[in-house]
Amino acid sequence: MNPANEYPSADGLWTGLRLATDAGVEAAIAVTDGMIRWVGARDALPAEFASLVPHDGGGALVTPGLVDCHTHLVYGGQRANEFAMRLAGATYEEVAKAGGGIVSSVRATREADEDTLFAEAAPRLAQLLADGVCAIEIKSGYGLSLEHERKQLRVARRLGDAYGVTVRTTFLGAHALPPEYAGRSGDYIDLVCDQMLPALAAEGLVDAVDVFCERIAFSLEETEQVFKAAKALGLPVKLHAEQLSDMGGAALAARYGALSCDHIEHLSAEGIEAMRQSGTVAVLLPGAYYTLRDTHLPPIEALRAAGVPMAVSTDHNPGTSPALSLLLMMNMACTLFRLTVPEALAGVTVHAARALGLSSTHGVIAEGMPANFVLWNVRDAAELAYWFGQRPVRSVVRRGRIAVGAAV
Ligand code: DI6
Ligand code: FE
């Protein structure tokens, strides 16, 4: 299956557009060889682009292609049973301690072969893409052995090829302690650092390295050991930091120049200052906050005051965020976290791209960048966050191809 082969070229002159930043003026975008050659007010279009094949945007609002910068999209099975347990009163930590949680997805992922994992993840990816996603991060972390982590990362790469979407793979071998290492956390981290990560990096399967730094996962010292191994291989790091408690993970990650710190409900003032200094993106994950019925808000006002860029992502995973709509996450980021609409839009575009090290190719509509943009059937950019359960996509141009919507 390779749907990307079917997408028509987006080369040509796109007119009848309104930019979210300047919606009162008709805008145009010139695309050749899949690249944006020019963007601006239609009236100012250079003559050299006037004869390109026309694409009529019909007055649509246009935004950069969305970027989902934190997902655990590839896994076996699902965990609706835990949803029921939580409804009956169990907490996430209690579910994990009862043998559920991440480890139950590890069992199902290990049992599934590569084709099965691909077939299960593909419709989930298709849902996200239908919302205008043009780049996505996919983490490993449900294999927890070289063989099974490799399987997940290979599926992530295959999904990118099949759907013509930019996929950044993140190695999250330090997600949970596999059952066969019970009581031997140090030995497992040695395996992650000395064998799994170097082997998978050598196979070109790792774009970044992540750790779940938490009471129910790995300590600060273990996190630093993984970061050192990543740095030795020249790989950028990111961190699941301060989700359930303040472990000091964000400050550590910032010392290693992390691309992002994610979750951060319990982020301290020191953590914010360290992230500000290192230019680390704060990735907000309202789907997990909502699912876990968390009440401890991330320190949005302090992040805003410090000028730390805030991204918004689905955190799609079978346990704490079975979310398949980045637009819904924009809504939740506004409603639950009190982001403004422009902040939420920047959170799923320019800042999300930065959280993946993709600032030169994604997150903005600019000359010289690959054509990744979305046409929306809305009057006002606020509608992208206002509706929920609505998908006002008119067309998605992804990697220079019209991936969603009729050719116009
Ligand atoms: N934080 C999360 O949100 C996911 N992993 C993590 O470290 C949850 C993963 C799961 O419950 O399966
Ligand atoms: Fe996560």
Coordinates of C-alpha atoms and ligand atoms in Angstrom, one line a residue:
M1 CA 0.0 0.0 0.0
N2 CA 1.5 3.3 -1.0
P3 CA -1.2 6.1 -1.1
A4 CA 1.5 8.7 -1.7
N5 CA 2.0 7.5 -5.2
E6 CA -1.5 8.7 -6.0
Y7 CA -1.2 12.3 -4.8
P8 CA -1.2 14.9 -7.7
S9 CA 1.5 17.5 -7.8
A10 CA 0.8 20.8 -6.1
D11 CA 3.0 22.7 -8.5
G12 CA 1.4 25.9 -9.8
L13 CA 0.0 29.2 -8.6
W14 CA -2.3 29.0 -5.6
T15 CA -4.6 32.0 -5.4
G16 CA -7.8 32.9 -3.5
L17 CA -6.1 32.4 -0.2
R18 CA -6.2 34.3 3.1
L19 CA -3.2 34.0 5.4
A20 CA -4.1 33.6 9.1
T21 CA -1.7 36.5 9.9
D22 CA -3.2 38.9 7.4
A23 CA -6.7 37.6 6.5
G24 CA -7.9 40.8 4.9
V25 CA -5.7 40.5 1.8
E26 CA -5.9 37.9 -1.0
A27 CA -2.7 35.9 -0.8
A28 CA -1.0 33.7 -3.4
I29 CA 1.6 30.9 -3.1
A30 CA 3.8 29.9 -6.1
V31 CA 5.0 26.3 -6.0
T32 CA 7.5 24.7 -8.4
D33 CA 9.2 21.3 -8.0
G34 CA 7.4 20.9 -4.8
M35 CA 9.0 24.0 -3.3
I36 CA 7.5 27.3 -2.3
R37 CA 9.0 29.9 -4.6
W38 CA 7.0 32.9 -3.5
V39 CA 4.3 33.8 -1.0
G40 CA 2.6 37.2 -0.5
A41 CA -0.3 39.4 -1.5
R42 CA -1.7 38.4 -4.8
D43 CA -1.4 42.0 -6.0
A44 CA 2.4 41.9 -5.5
L45 CA 2.9 38.6 -7.5
P46 CA 6.1 38.8 -9.6
A47 CA 5.3 38.4 -13.3
E48 CA 7.5 35.3 -13.6
F49 CA 4.9 33.2 -11.6
A50 CA 1.8 34.5 -13.3
S51 CA 1.7 31.8 -16.0
L52 CA 2.0 28.8 -13.6
V53 CA -0.9 26.3 -13.6
P54 CA -3.6 27.9 -11.5
H55 CA -5.1 26.4 -8.3
D56 CA -8.1 28.3 -7.0
G57 CA -8.2 28.3 -3.2
G58 CA -11.7 29.6 -3.2
G59 CA -11.1 32.1 -0.4
A60 CA -9.8 29.5 2.0
L61 CA -7.7 30.3 5.0
V62 CA -4.2 28.9 4.6
T63 CA -1.8 27.9 7.4
P64 CA 1.5 26.0 7.5
G65 CA 1.1 22.2 7.5
L66 CA 0.5 21.0 11.0
V67 CA 3.2 19.2 12.9
D68 CA 2.4 16.6 15.6
C69 CA 5.7 16.6 17.6
H70 CA 5.0 13.9 20.2
T71 CA 3.4 10.5 19.4
H72 CA 3.7 6.9 20.3
L73 CA 1.7 5.9 17.2
V74 CA 3.1 2.4 16.6
Y75 CA 2.0 -0.3 19.1
G76 CA 0.1 -3.6 19.3
G77 CA -3.4 -3.8 20.7
Q78 CA -5.2 -1.1 22.7
R79 CA -6.0 -0.5 26.3
A80 CA -9.7 0.2 26.6
N81 CA -9.8 -2.1 29.6
E82 CA -7.6 0.4 31.5
F83 CA -10.0 3.1 30.6
A84 CA -12.7 1.1 32.3
M85 CA -10.4 0.6 35.4
R86 CA -9.8 4.3 35.6
L87 CA -13.5 5.0 35.4
A88 CA -13.9 2.7 38.3
G89 CA -11.4 4.8 40.3
A90 CA -7.9 3.4 39.7
T91 CA -5.1 6.0 39.0
Y92 CA -2.6 5.7 36.2
E93 CA 0.1 4.7 38.7
E94 CA -2.2 2.0 40.2
V95 CA -3.0 0.6 36.8
A96 CA 0.7 0.4 36.0
K97 CA 1.5 -1.3 39.3
A98 CA -1.3 -3.9 38.6
G99 CA 0.6 -5.1 35.5
G100 CA -1.3 -2.8 33.1
G101 CA 0.0 0.4 31.7
I102 CA 3.0 0.6 29.3
V103 CA 4.0 -3.0 30.0
S104 CA 0.8 -4.4 28.7
S105 CA 1.3 -2.6 25.4
V106 CA 4.8 -4.0 25.4
R107 CA 3.4 -7.5 25.5
A108 CA 1.1 -6.8 22.6
T109 CA 3.8 -5.1 20.6
R110 CA 6.3 -7.9 21.0
E111 CA 3.6 -10.4 19.8
A112 CA 2.9 -8.4 16.6
D113 CA 5.0 -8.7 13.5
E114 CA 6.0 -5.7 11.5
D115 CA 3.2 -6.0 8.9
T116 CA 0.6 -6.2 11.7
L117 CA 2.0 -3.1 13.5
F118 CA 2.0 -1.3 10.1
A119 CA -1.6 -2.3 9.4
E120 CA -2.7 -1.2 12.9
A121 CA -0.9 2.2 12.8
A122 CA -1.7 3.2 9.3
P123 CA -5.4 4.1 9.9
R124 CA -4.4 6.0 13.0
L125 CA -1.8 8.0 10.9
A126 CA -4.5 8.5 8.2
Q127 CA -6.7 10.2 10.8
L128 CA -4.0 12.6 11.9
L129 CA -3.1 13.4 8.4
A130 CA -6.7 14.2 7.5
D131 CA -6.5 17.0 10.0
G132 CA -3.7 18.6 8.1
V133 CA -0.6 17.0 9.7
C134 CA 2.5 17.3 7.4
A135 CA 5.2 16.1 9.8
I136 CA 4.9 13.7 12.7
E137 CA 7.2 12.3 15.4
I138 CA 6.9 8.6 16.2
K139 CA 8.5 7.2 19.2
S140 CA 9.6 3.6 20.0
G141 CA 9.3 2.4 23.6
Y142 CA 6.8 -0.5 23.4
G143 CA 9.4 -3.0 22.3
L144 CA 12.0 -2.6 25.1
S145 CA 14.5 -4.9 23.4
L146 CA 16.7 -4.4 20.4
E147 CA 14.6 -6.6 18.2
H148 CA 11.3 -5.1 19.1
E149 CA 12.4 -1.5 19.3
R150 CA 13.8 -2.0 15.8
K151 CA 10.5 -3.3 14.6
Q152 CA 8.6 -0.3 15.8
L153 CA 11.1 2.2 14.3
R154 CA 11.1 0.4 11.0
V155 CA 7.3 0.6 10.9
A156 CA 7.6 4.3 11.6
R157 CA 9.9 4.8 8.6
R158 CA 7.7 2.7 6.4
L159 CA 4.6 4.8 7.3
G160 CA 6.5 7.9 6.3
D161 CA 7.3 6.5 2.9
A162 CA 3.8 5.1 2.3
Y163 CA 2.0 8.3 3.1
G164 CA 4.6 10.8 1.8
V165 CA 4.8 12.5 5.2
T166 CA 7.9 13.6 7.1
V167 CA 8.4 11.2 10.0
R168 CA 10.9 11.9 12.8
T169 CA 11.7 8.8 14.7
T170 CA 12.6 9.0 18.4
F171 CA 14.2 6.1 20.3
L172 CA 12.4 5.8 23.7
G173 CA 14.0 2.5 24.8
A174 CA 14.0 4.0 28.3
H175 CA 10.2 4.2 28.5
A176 CA 9.5 1.5 31.1
L177 CA 11.4 -1.4 32.7
P178 CA 10.8 -4.6 30.7
P179 CA 9.5 -7.4 33.0
E180 CA 12.6 -9.5 32.4
Y181 CA 14.7 -6.8 34.0
A182 CA 12.5 -6.4 37.1
G183 CA 14.7 -5.1 39.9
R184 CA 17.6 -4.6 37.5
S185 CA 17.0 -1.1 36.2
G186 CA 20.7 -0.3 36.0
D187 CA 21.4 -3.4 33.8
Y188 CA 18.6 -2.4 31.5
I189 CA 19.8 1.2 31.1
D190 CA 23.3 -0.2 30.3
L191 CA 21.7 -2.3 27.6
V192 CA 19.8 0.7 26.2
C193 CA 23.0 2.8 26.1
D194 CA 25.6 0.3 25.1
Q195 CA 23.7 -1.9 22.7
M196 CA 20.3 -0.9 21.6
L197 CA 20.9 2.8 20.9
P198 CA 24.2 2.4 19.0
A199 CA 22.8 -0.5 16.9
L200 CA 19.6 1.3 16.0
A201 CA 21.4 4.6 15.3
A202 CA 23.8 2.8 13.0
E203 CA 20.8 1.5 11.0
G204 CA 19.6 5.0 10.5
L205 CA 16.5 4.5 12.6
V206 CA 17.0 7.2 15.2
D207 CA 16.5 10.9 14.7
A208 CA 16.3 11.8 18.5
V209 CA 16.5 10.1 21.9
D210 CA 13.9 10.4 24.7
V211 CA 13.5 9.1 28.2
F212 CA 10.5 8.8 30.6
C213 CA 12.0 10.4 33.7
E214 CA 9.5 9.7 36.4
R215 CA 9.0 7.8 39.7
I216 CA 7.3 4.9 37.8
A217 CA 10.0 4.9 35.1
F218 CA 13.6 6.1 35.2
S219 CA 15.6 8.3 37.6
L220 CA 17.5 11.5 36.9
E221 CA 20.8 9.6 36.9
E222 CA 19.5 7.0 34.5
T223 CA 18.2 9.7 32.3
E224 CA 21.6 11.4 32.2
Q225 CA 23.3 8.1 31.3
V226 CA 21.0 7.8 28.2
F227 CA 21.6 11.5 27.3
K228 CA 25.4 10.9 27.4
A229 CA 25.0 7.9 25.1
A230 CA 22.9 10.0 22.7
K231 CA 25.4 12.9 22.7
A232 CA 28.3 10.4 22.0
L233 CA 26.4 9.5 18.8
G234 CA 25.6 13.1 18.0
L235 CA 21.9 12.6 18.5
P236 CA 19.6 15.3 19.9
V237 CA 17.6 14.5 23.1
K238 CA 14.2 15.3 24.4
L239 CA 12.4 14.3 27.7
H240 CA 9.1 13.2 29.2
A241 CA 9.7 15.6 32.1
E242 CA 7.7 16.5 35.3
Q243 CA 4.5 14.8 34.2
L244 CA 3.5 13.3 37.5
S245 CA 6.1 14.9 39.8
D246 CA 9.0 17.4 39.7
M247 CA 12.0 15.3 39.2
G248 CA 14.3 18.1 37.9
G249 CA 14.3 16.5 34.5
A250 CA 13.8 19.6 32.5
A251 CA 16.9 21.3 33.9
L252 CA 18.9 18.2 33.1
A253 CA 17.5 18.0 29.6
A254 CA 18.2 21.7 29.1
R255 CA 21.9 21.1 30.1
Y256 CA 22.0 18.6 27.2
G257 CA 20.5 21.2 24.8
A258 CA 17.3 19.2 24.5
L259 CA 15.0 19.9 21.6
S260 CA 12.0 19.7 23.9
C261 CA 10.7 18.9 27.4
D262 CA 7.2 17.3 27.2
H263 CA 4.2 17.2 29.6
I264 CA 5.8 19.5 32.2
E265 CA 2.7 19.8 34.4
H266 CA 5.0 19.9 37.5
L267 CA 7.8 22.1 35.9
S268 CA 9.6 24.3 38.4
A269 CA 10.8 27.9 38.0
E270 CA 14.3 26.6 37.8
G271 CA 13.3 24.3 35.0
I272 CA 11.7 27.1 33.1
E273 CA 14.8 29.3 33.4
A274 CA 17.0 26.4 32.2
M275 CA 14.7 25.8 29.2
R276 CA 14.7 29.5 28.4
Q277 CA 18.5 29.6 28.3
S278 CA 18.9 26.5 26.2
G279 CA 16.1 27.4 23.8
T280 CA 14.2 24.1 24.6
V281 CA 10.6 23.9 23.5
A282 CA 7.9 23.2 26.0
V283 CA 5.6 20.6 24.5
L284 CA 2.1 20.7 26.0
L285 CA 0.0 17.5 25.9
P286 CA -3.6 18.3 26.9
G287 CA -4.9 14.9 25.7
A288 CA -2.9 13.1 28.5
Y289 CA -3.9 15.8 31.0
Y290 CA -7.5 15.3 30.1
T291 CA -7.5 11.5 30.0
L292 CA -5.8 11.3 33.4
R293 CA -8.2 14.0 34.8
D294 CA -5.1 15.8 35.9
T295 CA -5.7 19.0 37.9
H296 CA -2.1 20.3 38.1
L297 CA -1.9 22.7 35.2
P298 CA 1.5 23.2 33.4
P299 CA 2.9 26.7 34.3
I300 CA 1.6 28.4 31.2
E301 CA 1.8 31.9 32.5
A302 CA 5.4 31.5 33.6
L303 CA 6.4 29.9 30.3
R304 CA 4.8 32.7 28.4
A305 CA 6.5 35.4 30.6
A306 CA 9.9 33.7 30.0
G307 CA 9.3 33.5 26.3
V308 CA 9.8 29.7 26.2
P309 CA 8.2 28.5 22.9
M310 CA 5.1 26.3 23.6
A311 CA 4.2 23.5 21.2
V312 CA 1.0 21.4 21.4
S313 CA 0.8 17.7 20.4
T314 CA -1.5 14.7 20.6
D315 CA 0.9 12.5 22.6
H316 CA -1.1 9.8 20.8
N317 CA -0.6 6.5 22.8
P318 CA -2.9 3.7 23.9
G319 CA -2.8 4.4 27.6
T320 CA -3.0 8.1 28.4
S321 CA -4.0 9.8 25.2
P322 CA -5.8 7.8 22.5
A323 CA -6.2 11.1 20.6
L324 CA -6.3 11.2 16.8
S325 CA -6.9 14.9 16.1
L326 CA -4.4 17.7 16.5
L327 CA -7.2 20.2 16.0
L328 CA -8.9 18.8 19.1
M329 CA -5.7 19.2 21.0
M330 CA -5.7 22.9 19.9
N331 CA -9.1 23.2 21.4
M332 CA -8.0 21.5 24.6
A333 CA -4.9 23.6 24.9
C334 CA -7.1 26.7 24.7
T335 CA -9.9 25.5 26.9
L336 CA -7.9 23.6 29.5
F337 CA -4.5 25.5 29.5
R338 CA -5.8 28.9 28.4
L339 CA -3.6 29.3 25.4
T340 CA -4.6 32.0 23.0
V341 CA -5.7 30.9 19.5
P342 CA -2.4 32.3 17.9
E343 CA -0.4 30.5 20.6
A344 CA -2.3 27.2 19.9
L345 CA -1.7 27.6 16.1
A346 CA 2.0 28.4 16.6
G347 CA 2.0 25.4 19.0
V348 CA 1.0 23.0 16.2
T349 CA 3.2 24.6 13.5
V350 CA 6.3 26.7 14.0
H351 CA 7.1 25.6 17.6
A352 CA 6.2 22.0 17.0
A353 CA 8.6 22.0 14.0
R354 CA 11.3 23.4 16.2
A355 CA 10.7 20.6 18.8
L356 CA 11.6 18.1 16.1
G357 CA 14.6 20.0 14.7
L358 CA 12.5 20.7 11.5
S359 CA 12.6 24.5 11.5
S360 CA 14.2 24.7 8.1
T361 CA 11.5 22.6 6.3
H362 CA 8.2 22.8 8.3
G363 CA 6.1 25.1 10.5
V364 CA 6.0 28.2 8.3
I365 CA 5.0 29.1 4.8
A366 CA 8.1 30.7 3.3
E367 CA 10.1 30.9 0.2
G368 CA 12.6 28.1 -0.2
M369 CA 10.7 25.7 2.0
P370 CA 9.0 22.5 0.8
A371 CA 5.3 23.1 0.0
N372 CA 3.5 22.0 3.2
F373 CA 0.4 24.0 3.8
V374 CA -3.3 23.5 4.6
L375 CA -6.4 25.2 3.1
W376 CA -9.3 25.5 5.6
N377 CA -12.9 26.2 5.0
V378 CA -13.2 28.7 7.8
R379 CA -13.7 32.4 8.0
D380 CA -11.5 33.0 11.0
A381 CA -8.4 31.2 12.3
A382 CA -10.1 31.0 15.7
E383 CA -12.4 28.3 14.2
L384 CA -9.5 25.9 14.1
A385 CA -9.5 25.8 17.8
Y386 CA -13.2 26.6 18.4
W387 CA -15.0 23.6 16.8
F388 CA -14.3 20.2 18.2
G389 CA -15.1 17.1 16.3
Q390 CA -15.2 19.2 13.1
R391 CA -12.6 18.8 10.3
P392 CA -12.8 22.0 8.1
V393 CA -9.9 20.9 5.8
R394 CA -10.3 21.9 2.2
S395 CA -6.9 20.7 0.9
V396 CA -3.6 19.6 2.3
V397 CA -0.4 20.2 0.3
R398 CA 2.2 17.9 1.8
R399 CA 5.7 17.6 0.4
G400 CA 4.6 19.3 -2.8
R401 CA 1.7 17.1 -3.4
I402 CA -2.1 17.5 -2.9
A403 CA -2.5 14.8 -0.3
V404 CA -6.0 15.7 0.8
G405 CA -8.8 17.3 -1.1
A406 CA -9.6 17.5 -4.8
A407 CA -7.1 18.9 -7.2
V408 CA -8.2 22.4 -7.9
Ligands
DI6_1 N1 4.1 9.4 28.9 C1 3.0 9.2 28.2 O1 2.2 10.1 28.0 C2 3.1 7.9 27.6 N2 4.4 7.5 27.9 C3 4.9 8.3 28.6 O2 6.1 8.2 29.0 C4 2.0 7.0 28.1 C5 2.3 5.6 27.6 C6 1.3 4.6 28.0 O3 0.6 4.6 29.0 O4 1.3 3.6 27.2
FE2 FE 4.4 10.6 25.6

